[in-house]
Every structure is written in C-alpha cells, then in structure tokens.
XYZ file of C-alpha atoms in Angstrom:
558
model
C 49.644 116.673 94.451
C 50.703 114.471 97.656
C 50.158 110.902 95.572
C 52.141 112.239 92.912
C 55.246 113.447 95.202
C 54.823 109.990 97.001
C 55.016 108.057 93.290
C 58.125 110.298 92.608
C 59.973 109.310 95.452
C 59.114 105.526 95.018
C 60.360 106.123 91.540
C 63.494 107.250 92.783
C 63.839 104.818 95.334
C 63.276 102.264 92.314
C 66.294 104.103 90.538
C 68.543 103.753 93.531
C 67.646 100.077 94.232
C 67.924 99.631 90.325
C 71.628 101.461 90.368
C 72.753 99.137 93.448
C 71.329 95.782 91.559
C 73.542 96.137 87.721
C 76.343 97.167 89.892
C 76.555 94.225 92.568
C 74.874 91.683 90.116
C 77.233 88.905 88.428
C 80.313 90.818 89.487
C 82.029 87.269 89.157
C 80.956 86.374 85.268
C 81.173 90.153 84.008
C 83.692 91.184 82.783
C 84.570 87.393 82.269
C 88.207 87.276 83.575
C 89.756 90.120 85.815
C 92.555 91.926 84.239
C 96.273 92.397 86.049
C 95.530 95.425 87.981
C 92.522 93.463 89.928
C 94.337 90.613 90.129
C 97.127 92.443 91.836
C 94.453 94.035 94.302
C 93.043 90.912 95.591
C 95.995 88.752 95.705
C 98.082 91.654 98.130
C 94.518 92.067 100.022
C 94.643 87.772 100.536
C 98.379 88.179 101.544
C 97.705 90.988 104.041
C 94.358 88.620 105.568
C 96.713 85.769 106.130
C 100.324 87.050 106.895
C 99.835 91.121 107.331
C 102.171 91.615 104.485
C 102.060 92.380 100.773
C 103.293 90.169 98.013
C 106.908 90.838 98.634
C 106.824 90.253 102.489
C 106.939 94.396 103.507
C 104.669 94.261 106.512
C 101.205 96.769 105.952
C 102.488 98.851 103.442
C 101.151 102.340 102.002
C 101.549 101.198 98.612
C 101.468 98.254 97.107
C 105.022 97.301 94.856
C 102.977 94.760 93.050
C 104.112 95.452 89.227
C 106.903 98.464 90.390
C 104.063 100.805 89.647
C 103.471 101.327 93.664
C 99.603 100.844 93.890
C 98.162 103.016 96.742
C 96.969 99.972 98.945
C 93.769 101.141 100.839
C 91.845 99.147 98.397
C 93.326 96.004 99.414
C 92.874 96.577 102.935
C 88.872 97.743 102.174
C 88.621 93.709 100.227
C 89.907 92.375 103.207
C 86.679 91.555 104.849
C 85.093 90.561 101.637
C 87.714 88.281 100.725
C 87.275 86.727 104.035
C 83.628 85.772 103.891
C 83.701 85.093 99.923
C 87.584 83.530 99.581
C 89.479 84.729 96.934
C 87.569 85.357 93.821
C 86.639 88.171 91.242
C 83.277 88.608 93.180
C 85.055 89.988 96.289
C 87.754 91.137 94.630
C 85.702 93.425 92.888
C 83.056 93.760 95.788
C 84.482 97.162 97.094
C 84.186 98.711 93.829
C 80.517 97.766 93.562
C 79.988 98.883 96.522
C 81.362 102.592 96.870
C 79.652 102.728 93.418
C 76.471 102.207 94.402
C 76.987 104.469 97.657
C 77.533 107.415 95.173
C 74.153 107.409 93.538
C 72.711 108.373 97.239
C 75.596 110.550 97.416
C 75.072 112.217 94.165
C 71.531 112.571 95.059
C 72.386 114.927 98.170
C 74.261 116.819 96.030
C 71.627 116.771 93.664
C 69.190 118.399 95.537
C 71.257 121.483 97.007
C 70.744 122.616 92.603
C 67.622 121.324 91.672
C 64.298 121.643 94.001
C 62.078 119.974 90.653
C 61.816 116.132 92.308
C 60.812 115.084 88.735
C 64.661 116.870 87.116
C 65.795 114.960 90.134
C 63.966 111.950 88.791
C 65.605 112.402 85.240
C 69.095 113.003 86.290
C 69.166 109.688 88.854
C 68.021 107.309 85.917
C 70.960 108.898 84.355
C 73.512 109.051 86.967
C 72.981 105.471 88.059
C 72.687 103.697 84.500
C 75.591 106.196 83.071
C 78.127 103.956 81.007
C 81.237 105.400 83.503
C 78.935 104.703 86.356
C 78.337 101.088 85.366
C 81.387 100.398 84.147
C 84.124 101.292 86.537
C 82.157 100.041 89.142
C 82.534 96.542 88.121
C 85.699 96.363 88.005
C 88.138 96.126 91.111
C 89.321 100.111 90.415
C 90.818 101.984 93.169
C 90.357 105.278 91.280
C 86.794 104.464 91.789
C 87.066 104.478 95.243
C 89.159 107.561 95.170
C 85.887 109.230 93.012
C 83.427 107.992 95.896
C 85.447 109.538 98.623
C 86.034 112.975 96.857
C 82.545 113.350 95.897
C 81.415 112.795 99.389
C 84.166 114.966 100.219
C 82.879 117.900 97.524
C 79.457 116.899 98.846
C 80.922 117.948 102.569
C 82.175 120.968 101.014
C 78.981 122.529 99.802
C 76.655 121.821 103.328
C 79.503 121.940 106.161
C 78.886 125.572 107.593
C 80.339 125.439 111.305
C 83.933 125.359 111.934
C 83.823 122.142 113.690
C 82.175 120.802 110.507
C 85.407 121.894 108.425
C 87.236 119.311 110.368
C 85.280 116.426 109.140
C 85.208 118.427 106.022
C 88.994 116.978 105.138
C 88.064 112.997 106.252
C 86.628 112.124 102.881
C 89.577 113.506 100.977
C 92.604 111.995 102.841
C 90.714 108.250 102.248
C 90.518 109.602 98.330
C 94.013 110.411 98.342
C 95.496 106.897 99.870
C 93.347 105.169 97.353
C 94.561 106.658 94.099
C 97.425 109.082 92.768
C 95.688 111.695 91.017
C 93.755 112.678 93.916
C 96.961 113.542 96.013
C 96.958 116.703 93.627
C 93.597 117.033 92.643
C 92.383 117.040 96.909
C 94.531 119.959 98.025
C 94.055 121.600 94.451
C 90.012 121.928 95.319
C 90.418 122.779 99.210
C 92.373 125.987 97.945
C 89.705 127.017 95.366
C 87.253 126.262 98.334
C 89.362 129.000 100.060
C 90.458 131.201 98.029
C 87.603 131.438 95.873
C 89.024 132.896 92.863
C 86.213 133.029 90.304
C 84.274 134.861 93.206
C 87.062 137.698 93.233
C 87.622 138.129 89.944
C 83.401 138.415 89.284
C 83.358 140.384 92.688
C 80.259 138.156 93.816
C 78.787 137.437 96.977
C 80.712 135.580 99.115
C 79.842 133.777 103.028
C 81.960 135.526 105.485
C 83.722 132.677 107.062
C 87.370 133.660 108.758
C 90.103 131.978 106.898
C 91.559 130.512 109.337
C 88.775 128.119 109.570
C 88.250 128.045 106.083
C 92.157 126.361 106.017
C 91.148 123.642 108.765
C 90.658 121.444 106.678
C 93.867 121.984 103.944
C 96.247 121.956 106.787
C 94.985 118.804 108.103
C 94.933 117.508 104.338
C 98.959 118.620 105.054
C 99.131 116.560 108.209
C 97.926 113.376 106.951
C 99.936 113.228 103.661
C 102.925 112.903 106.160
C 103.419 109.145 106.463
C 103.282 109.740 101.843
C 105.913 111.930 102.268
C 107.844 110.490 104.326
C 107.471 106.926 103.094
C 110.337 104.560 101.821
C 108.885 104.595 98.550
C 108.249 107.796 97.978
C 111.822 107.840 95.137
C 110.275 104.919 93.831
C 106.791 106.900 93.785
C 107.969 109.716 92.230
C 110.238 107.942 89.070
C 106.531 106.152 88.415
C 105.129 109.897 88.559
C 108.090 111.182 86.690
C 107.834 108.520 83.650
C 104.411 109.127 83.259
C 104.344 113.265 83.458
C 103.924 115.588 80.412
C 107.402 117.558 81.228
C 109.944 113.983 80.926
C 107.950 112.093 78.020
C 107.324 115.044 75.578
C 110.024 117.709 76.346
C 111.025 120.410 74.570
C 107.385 119.964 73.433
C 108.320 121.540 70.185
C 108.201 119.565 67.092
C 111.819 118.858 65.537
C 111.649 120.689 61.930
C 110.721 123.937 64.143
C 113.612 123.292 66.092
C 116.350 125.840 65.896
C 120.155 125.756 66.033
C 120.051 128.862 67.451
C 118.771 129.525 71.188
C 114.934 128.330 71.488
C 114.496 130.660 74.076
C 114.536 133.495 71.674
C 112.199 132.451 69.056
C 108.895 132.548 70.137
C 108.190 129.614 66.947
C 110.440 127.251 69.079
C 109.750 128.544 72.329
C 109.118 125.221 74.847
C 106.797 127.552 77.251
C 104.441 128.573 74.415
C 104.110 124.411 73.521
C 104.416 123.492 76.739
C 101.116 125.909 77.155
C 99.404 124.900 74.349
C 99.441 121.125 75.557
C 98.519 121.987 79.158
C 95.467 123.920 77.754
C 95.186 121.241 75.475
C 94.645 118.755 77.595
C 92.081 120.353 80.208
C 90.250 121.655 77.317
C 89.907 118.130 76.495
C 87.638 117.292 79.642
C 85.483 119.627 78.962
C 84.544 118.606 75.639
C 81.364 116.821 74.372
C 82.886 114.634 72.096
C 85.681 113.514 74.098
C 82.938 112.912 76.657
C 80.451 110.821 74.276
C 82.503 109.658 71.622
C 86.121 109.575 71.189
C 88.314 106.469 72.174
C 91.617 107.052 72.168
C 94.293 104.277 71.333
C 95.563 104.130 74.849
C 92.445 103.523 75.634
C 91.074 100.880 73.163
C 91.085 97.144 74.728
C 92.175 97.939 78.583
C 90.092 97.666 81.384
C 88.773 101.412 81.198
C 87.397 101.051 77.871
C 83.724 100.900 77.649
C 82.532 99.184 74.324
C 80.246 101.438 72.068
C 80.813 104.261 74.244
C 83.310 106.826 75.690
C 82.528 108.285 79.061
C 78.839 109.263 78.480
C 75.307 108.738 77.065
C 74.224 110.805 74.249
C 71.559 112.699 76.951
C 74.428 113.533 78.728
C 76.312 115.213 76.038
C 73.591 117.108 75.509
C 72.466 118.447 78.604
C 75.841 118.951 79.393
C 76.474 121.205 76.945
C 73.244 123.627 77.705
C 73.939 123.272 81.261
C 77.622 125.108 80.472
C 75.515 127.598 79.174
C 73.728 128.066 82.736
C 76.703 127.645 84.808
C 78.632 130.437 83.200
C 75.331 132.726 83.693
C 75.651 131.509 87.438
C 79.206 132.034 88.624
C 78.694 135.424 90.127
C 74.746 134.267 92.057
C 75.939 131.713 94.237
C 79.502 129.778 95.337
C 78.125 126.420 94.227
C 78.512 127.221 91.270
C 82.002 128.310 91.328
C 82.590 124.957 93.081
C 81.942 122.575 89.720
C 84.026 124.650 88.074
C 86.886 124.217 90.643
C 85.773 120.431 90.654
C 86.366 120.043 87.209
C 89.669 121.931 87.124
C 91.069 120.432 90.430
C 89.958 117.011 88.805
C 91.148 117.305 85.436
C 94.713 118.844 86.050
C 96.581 115.124 87.564
C 95.659 114.141 84.143
C 96.155 116.796 81.579
C 99.650 116.651 83.499
C 100.312 113.022 81.897
C 101.274 113.092 78.590
C 98.394 110.929 77.093
C 95.167 113.215 76.145
C 92.155 112.486 77.821
C 92.838 109.983 80.715
C 89.356 108.054 82.163
C 91.074 106.605 84.999
C 93.317 109.584 85.832
C 90.213 112.062 85.351
C 86.997 109.803 86.680
C 87.001 111.951 90.067
C 85.688 114.570 87.637
C 82.467 113.042 86.297
C 80.067 113.759 89.220
C 80.360 117.225 88.643
C 79.474 116.644 84.514
C 76.387 115.243 85.593
C 75.733 118.316 87.707
C 76.162 120.563 84.816
C 73.944 118.352 82.629
C 71.407 118.327 85.248
C 71.300 122.437 85.207
C 71.172 121.521 81.632
C 67.988 119.375 82.538
C 66.543 121.905 84.117
C 67.041 124.898 81.593
C 65.438 122.510 79.254
C 62.205 121.527 81.095
C 61.676 125.036 82.105
C 61.617 126.229 78.320
C 59.560 123.658 77.254
C 56.920 124.617 80.238
C 57.455 128.702 78.977
C 56.698 127.485 74.999
C 54.862 124.856 74.994
C 51.079 124.313 76.163
C 51.040 122.083 79.418
C 49.930 118.614 77.303
C 52.774 119.254 74.783
C 54.807 119.692 77.640
C 54.009 116.614 79.260
C 53.996 114.274 76.270
C 57.878 116.307 75.297
C 58.651 114.917 79.535
C 57.658 111.152 78.727
C 59.088 111.110 75.341
C 62.662 111.791 76.781
C 61.773 109.740 79.572
C 60.507 106.551 77.500
C 64.481 107.452 75.302
C 66.502 107.703 78.260
C 64.936 104.483 79.779
C 65.727 102.632 75.895
C 69.193 103.670 76.292
C 69.778 102.562 79.707
C 68.580 99.142 78.736
C 71.019 99.167 76.121
C 73.868 100.430 78.297
C 73.303 97.266 80.933
C 73.115 94.718 78.299
C 75.858 96.224 76.961
C 78.068 96.213 80.051
C 76.655 93.055 81.179
C 76.875 91.210 78.154
C 78.043 92.037 74.997
C 81.115 93.978 76.104
C 83.641 91.147 76.867
C 83.436 90.287 72.866
C 85.420 93.937 72.765
C 87.188 93.637 76.311
C 89.264 90.422 76.267
C 92.433 90.483 75.212
C 96.228 92.739 76.044
C 95.181 93.424 79.180
C 92.088 91.347 80.387
C 93.719 88.292 78.577
C 91.380 84.885 78.681
C 92.285 81.264 79.520
C 93.805 81.733 83.350
C 90.204 81.741 84.730
C 89.227 78.392 83.219
C 92.759 77.423 82.736
C 94.674 77.451 86.361
C 92.016 75.681 88.466
C 92.936 73.034 85.853
C 96.586 73.595 86.211
C 96.118 72.970 90.131
C 94.487 69.611 89.712
C 96.807 68.601 87.674
C 99.755 69.565 89.681
C 98.480 67.078 92.412
C 99.440 64.172 90.391
C 103.001 64.802 90.853
C 104.616 66.846 87.867
C 108.065 68.102 88.082
C 107.354 71.488 86.623
C 105.276 73.985 85.241
C 106.726 75.400 81.972
C 104.566 78.970 81.518
C 105.480 80.556 77.407
C 103.264 83.983 77.741
C 103.327 87.051 76.419
C 102.080 89.107 79.064
C 105.031 91.194 80.957
C 103.423 89.927 84.199
C 101.166 87.101 84.267
C 102.050 85.013 87.309
C 99.806 87.146 89.639
C 96.777 84.895 87.639
C 98.587 82.213 88.864
C 99.013 83.138 92.239
C 94.956 85.099 92.300
C 93.340 81.783 90.931
C 95.508 79.152 93.216
C 94.992 81.331 96.271
C 98.344 80.470 96.327
C 100.170 80.739 99.657
C 101.952 84.470 100.391
C 104.505 83.228 102.592
C 106.027 81.130 100.458
C 105.815 83.742 97.628
C 107.401 86.302 99.946
C 110.047 84.555 100.250
C 110.943 85.186 96.548
C 111.162 88.976 97.254
C 114.865 89.352 96.653
C 114.569 87.010 93.449
C 112.278 89.658 91.472
C 112.755 92.443 89.243
C 114.245 94.997 91.477
C 111.974 98.283 91.994
C 112.287 100.729 88.583
C 112.519 98.046 86.015
C 109.506 97.898 83.827
C 109.100 95.169 81.001
C 108.836 91.269 82.005
C 108.208 91.131 85.313
C 107.432 87.508 85.581
C 109.782 85.287 88.073
C 110.509 81.721 88.869
C 108.751 80.135 92.113
C 108.369 76.714 93.050
C 107.303 74.396 90.147
C 106.598 77.467 87.991
C 109.164 78.653 85.312
C 108.421 81.381 82.875
C 110.859 81.085 79.570
C 110.010 80.299 75.555
C 108.329 77.375 74.171
C 110.498 75.331 72.370
C 109.281 71.829 71.497
C 112.287 70.532 69.577
C 114.179 70.453 72.874
C 111.293 70.831 75.334
C 109.965 67.659 74.497
C 113.062 65.623 75.850
C 111.318 66.462 79.738
C 109.246 64.067 81.529
C 106.949 64.729 84.186
C 106.165 68.399 83.150
C 103.202 70.674 82.225
C 103.595 73.579 79.305
C 101.207 76.522 79.403
C 101.821 78.373 76.139
C 99.767 80.390 73.874
C 102.378 79.646 70.858
C 100.762 78.220 67.591
C 101.326 74.904 68.074
C 101.364 71.744 65.656
C 98.680 69.423 68.025
C 99.953 66.560 65.593
C 103.513 66.704 66.247
C 102.856 67.204 70.109
C 100.489 64.289 70.148
C 103.345 62.325 68.045
C 105.226 61.601 71.540
C 104.351 59.301 73.749
C 102.637 60.176 77.045
C 101.203 63.647 75.895
C 98.432 65.267 75.515
C 96.969 68.786 75.312
C 93.919 70.620 76.498
C 92.783 73.193 75.150
C 91.618 76.462 76.890
C 88.741 79.041 74.748
C 88.495 82.434 76.142
C 85.093 84.007 76.461
C 84.080 84.203 72.605
C 85.240 80.794 71.279
C 88.906 81.110 70.769
C 91.756 78.731 72.025
C 93.496 81.164 74.822
C 95.665 78.531 75.828
C 96.951 75.387 75.417
C 98.262 73.231 78.464
C 100.680 69.837 77.433
C 100.518 67.167 80.178
C 104.171 65.661 79.623
C 104.265 62.469 81.309
C-alpha cells in the first residue's frame, strides 16, 4: 500500500513538473511573435526599469496609458526583473505569465485536496488541469488576466483554509494584487468577499455555518476597500471609467429591445418592449453562458477568433473536463447545504463571470479567466462521482480497466493539446492581432538605419504598430517620452501611431515616394517589384510570416 501511495505521489510530482515545463519552454518562439498588448507590457516594463517612468513619461504609474486603454501596471512592474536578467525580448516579457501559470498548478493541488481525499482522483485532476487548453495557452502569452487569475485562485484557497482572525488579514493580500493586475478583479474580488461574509445560499438552504463573528469576517473586505483607494483617487480614474463606459453592456446595447418592438408610446408600459425585461434576459444569458458546456468546449465566438486569446481547435476546456463538469454540477447541487466550500464554488463562478457578463460581448475568456479553476474543481467532483459509480457497479478488474482507459485517453488528448499549443497553433494565431513581419523585420531595419538613411516611412494597417518598433529595438524610452504631448490624446480610439525620430507613419505612395532619397519604406501593401526595382539604387527585402507568406516588404531607396 505504501509503495502504491509513493508511486502516486511521484506521479503527482511528475505531472506538476510537466506542467511547469510545457508553460516555460520555448516562450521566445511559440507563439512565434508577440501581440500588441504583450509588446506594450514588455516595453513599459523596460521603460520603468530604465527611467522609472512609462512610455509617456509618467512616473511610477498605477495604470499604463498604453493604447489609451489604461492597463493595470503590476504585470510590467513584475517583469522588470526578468527583463533585467534576459533583456527585452519575448521570453522575458512572457516569463511572469508562464511562472504564475505554473504556480497555479501547485495552488490547485492544495485546493483539490480540500475536496478530494483519493490521491488517484487528484492525480487525474492534475493531469487535466496541468495540461488544459486554457491553462497552457494563457500561461504562454503575457496576459495581465493570467496574473490576476493566479492571485484570485490563491485568495480563494486562503478563504477556505483560514480559520483565525489574524489569518483573515492576510486573506485580502492576494485579492488586492488581483485587482491591481486586471480590471475584472476589481468587481470580482469584492463580490466574492461579500458572498463569503454573507453566505446567502447558506441562509437560503438553512445550512450549518461556522460561527465566526461578523466583524472578523468583514476585515478582508474593509482592507480591500482601503487598498483600492489609490485606484479610486487616481488621476486616471475618469479615463478608466471612460473605457468602462465604452465596453459595458448598458452603454453599448441600450435600450436592449429589438428595434421593431419599440413602440411610439411609453415603452415602460409595454412589457414586450420593456428595457428592464430585455436587460434582465441579456444579463441572465451572459452569466449562464459561462456554465454552458458548449461554450466551454466547442464554441469560438467571432470576437475571440484569431485574437491572442483564441485557442485553435479548442474553446477553453477539453472534452474530458466538459463531460465531468456536467456530472460535477449535479454533485455540487446536492452538496450545497453540507459545507460552505461547495457554496464557495458557486460564489466563485458568479463573482468571476459577473465582470464579463456586464460587458456587451458574449462569453469573453480573457475577462472571465478567474472562474476556470472553480470549473475544474467541479469537474473534479464529477471525476470522483464517476469512479465511485464504477467501483459500485463493476468488478475490481473492470474498475481498474476503466480507470486505466480513462487515463490513457487523457494522456493521448493531452499530447494533442500540447502539440497544438506549442507547434500547430501558429498557423491560426498569426494575423490581425498577432501580426508577422515585425519580429524578423525590425532588427533588419535597425541595422539598415545605421547606414544613415534619413527616414523610415511605415505603411501598416495596424492601429498601433509603433509599439513593435519600440519593443524589438529596445528603443531608448527617454527619447520616446519626449513625444508624449504629440501623441493621440487619452480617450481617443483608432489610429494611435505617431511620428518619432526617423519614423513616419503614413500611406505608401510610390509614384510620389520614388523621388525621395536615403529612405526606407516599410509596407505590407501589394507592390509590383518590377516597378520598384526599375528605379536606381532601390532594393526590396521580403519578410515572411510564420506560415511562409510575405508579411512585410522593406524597400530601400538610396
């Protein structure tokens, strides 16, 4: 028995190590190129490291203005050390996300032990969690939401394990870090803490509850409010609220009613066209979408497809998690009155999905990343229920065979998930949000600039491609900070490129531009090489994207 236990413990360690490996290996080449937000987080970390200011010259900011979207700055601050060690590159920029994604496996293991005692079931759950599509994908890209999800998961573990008033003080720390990591946690964290304090399902089900003085349980919430004050009092709060107004459900969809149902009379007197009626339906549908097995494992919405948060061939979960999640939901509903830890899973998913549900898009993975560890725990309950049923109705040999068959299927599917993420996904993730050409082209451009070209004219369809020229050259931030007043004002959307030093962002017009001398042209436009090369002292360098198509043409005119 001891040998069997030691073997399982060894396998658990092996799975955890494998989870670390698959998140950390090859970050510099897979995904092949960084996306806009990654470049912004990395370059601002570099700027903070060099000057103590962001790219706009703002000293030690709480939020990064970046593309006028005011990203929480914590990810960039944490990235300063990796960039100091390895330089500004894709590996150092993605390292923090990969590290916390790896540590999530250990936190999840500790959380799983609160719900399951059978180590064989825990081993299965770790195989699923360590190599889940969402777990690998979001750890291999520099996502602030992944950092936030790690802190949110840690806070949830502490909520379930802390028993002393002194411990309640420390419960709040991960949640504070979570809300300084990503916008969604600024609503999710206080909602979860309020549910923990009030336990509404406990009152409704008349469940047994631990007798903890209410003033002790409110300590974390009050501390969370206290630590949130810098965000509330920030000079950027108006602009951050503007961003919220642009994405929230009410602003984008009001009056919520299909236009053909709106009557000329008072819509508040007509239930069929009542705005509150439709708003309630939309909110309910949005929240329910995060429980839908179809959305979790099969659907991929158009606002996700080809974006950095898309997982090619998958939604967020594999088939195993989805099947066991359905079974686990049934188990969860039956156990809600038995212990707070089961009710906590419900509060966790509601709190985590609420920020995403309040935005106008359906099922937004990035904004709801906090909920997926809870979904995995529910899947774990489904695994336990399945094996209990197998043990009860099958012979020991058939039970063992069933267990080994499920493990085999899990391992086969995990191999596919790993290969898909590390290798094949590049064929689908390149494009609008993760454009090719910059990683290979900018270093070449940088070398050409040393030959005393007077200007670089950049023609690009991307609204903020300037960030790649800063990132891939580690462009001196003290120079860029001088252009802060010439950049598009806060609150402005659209083209955010700006001219700096030798770089000019505008359309490529060869009939006029061919008369320029000592000029480099960066263009992804369709060009006729024979027409370009007809001019003297002209050359073309074609930069391919990851699938072999021409992404950028660098034209030099001496």
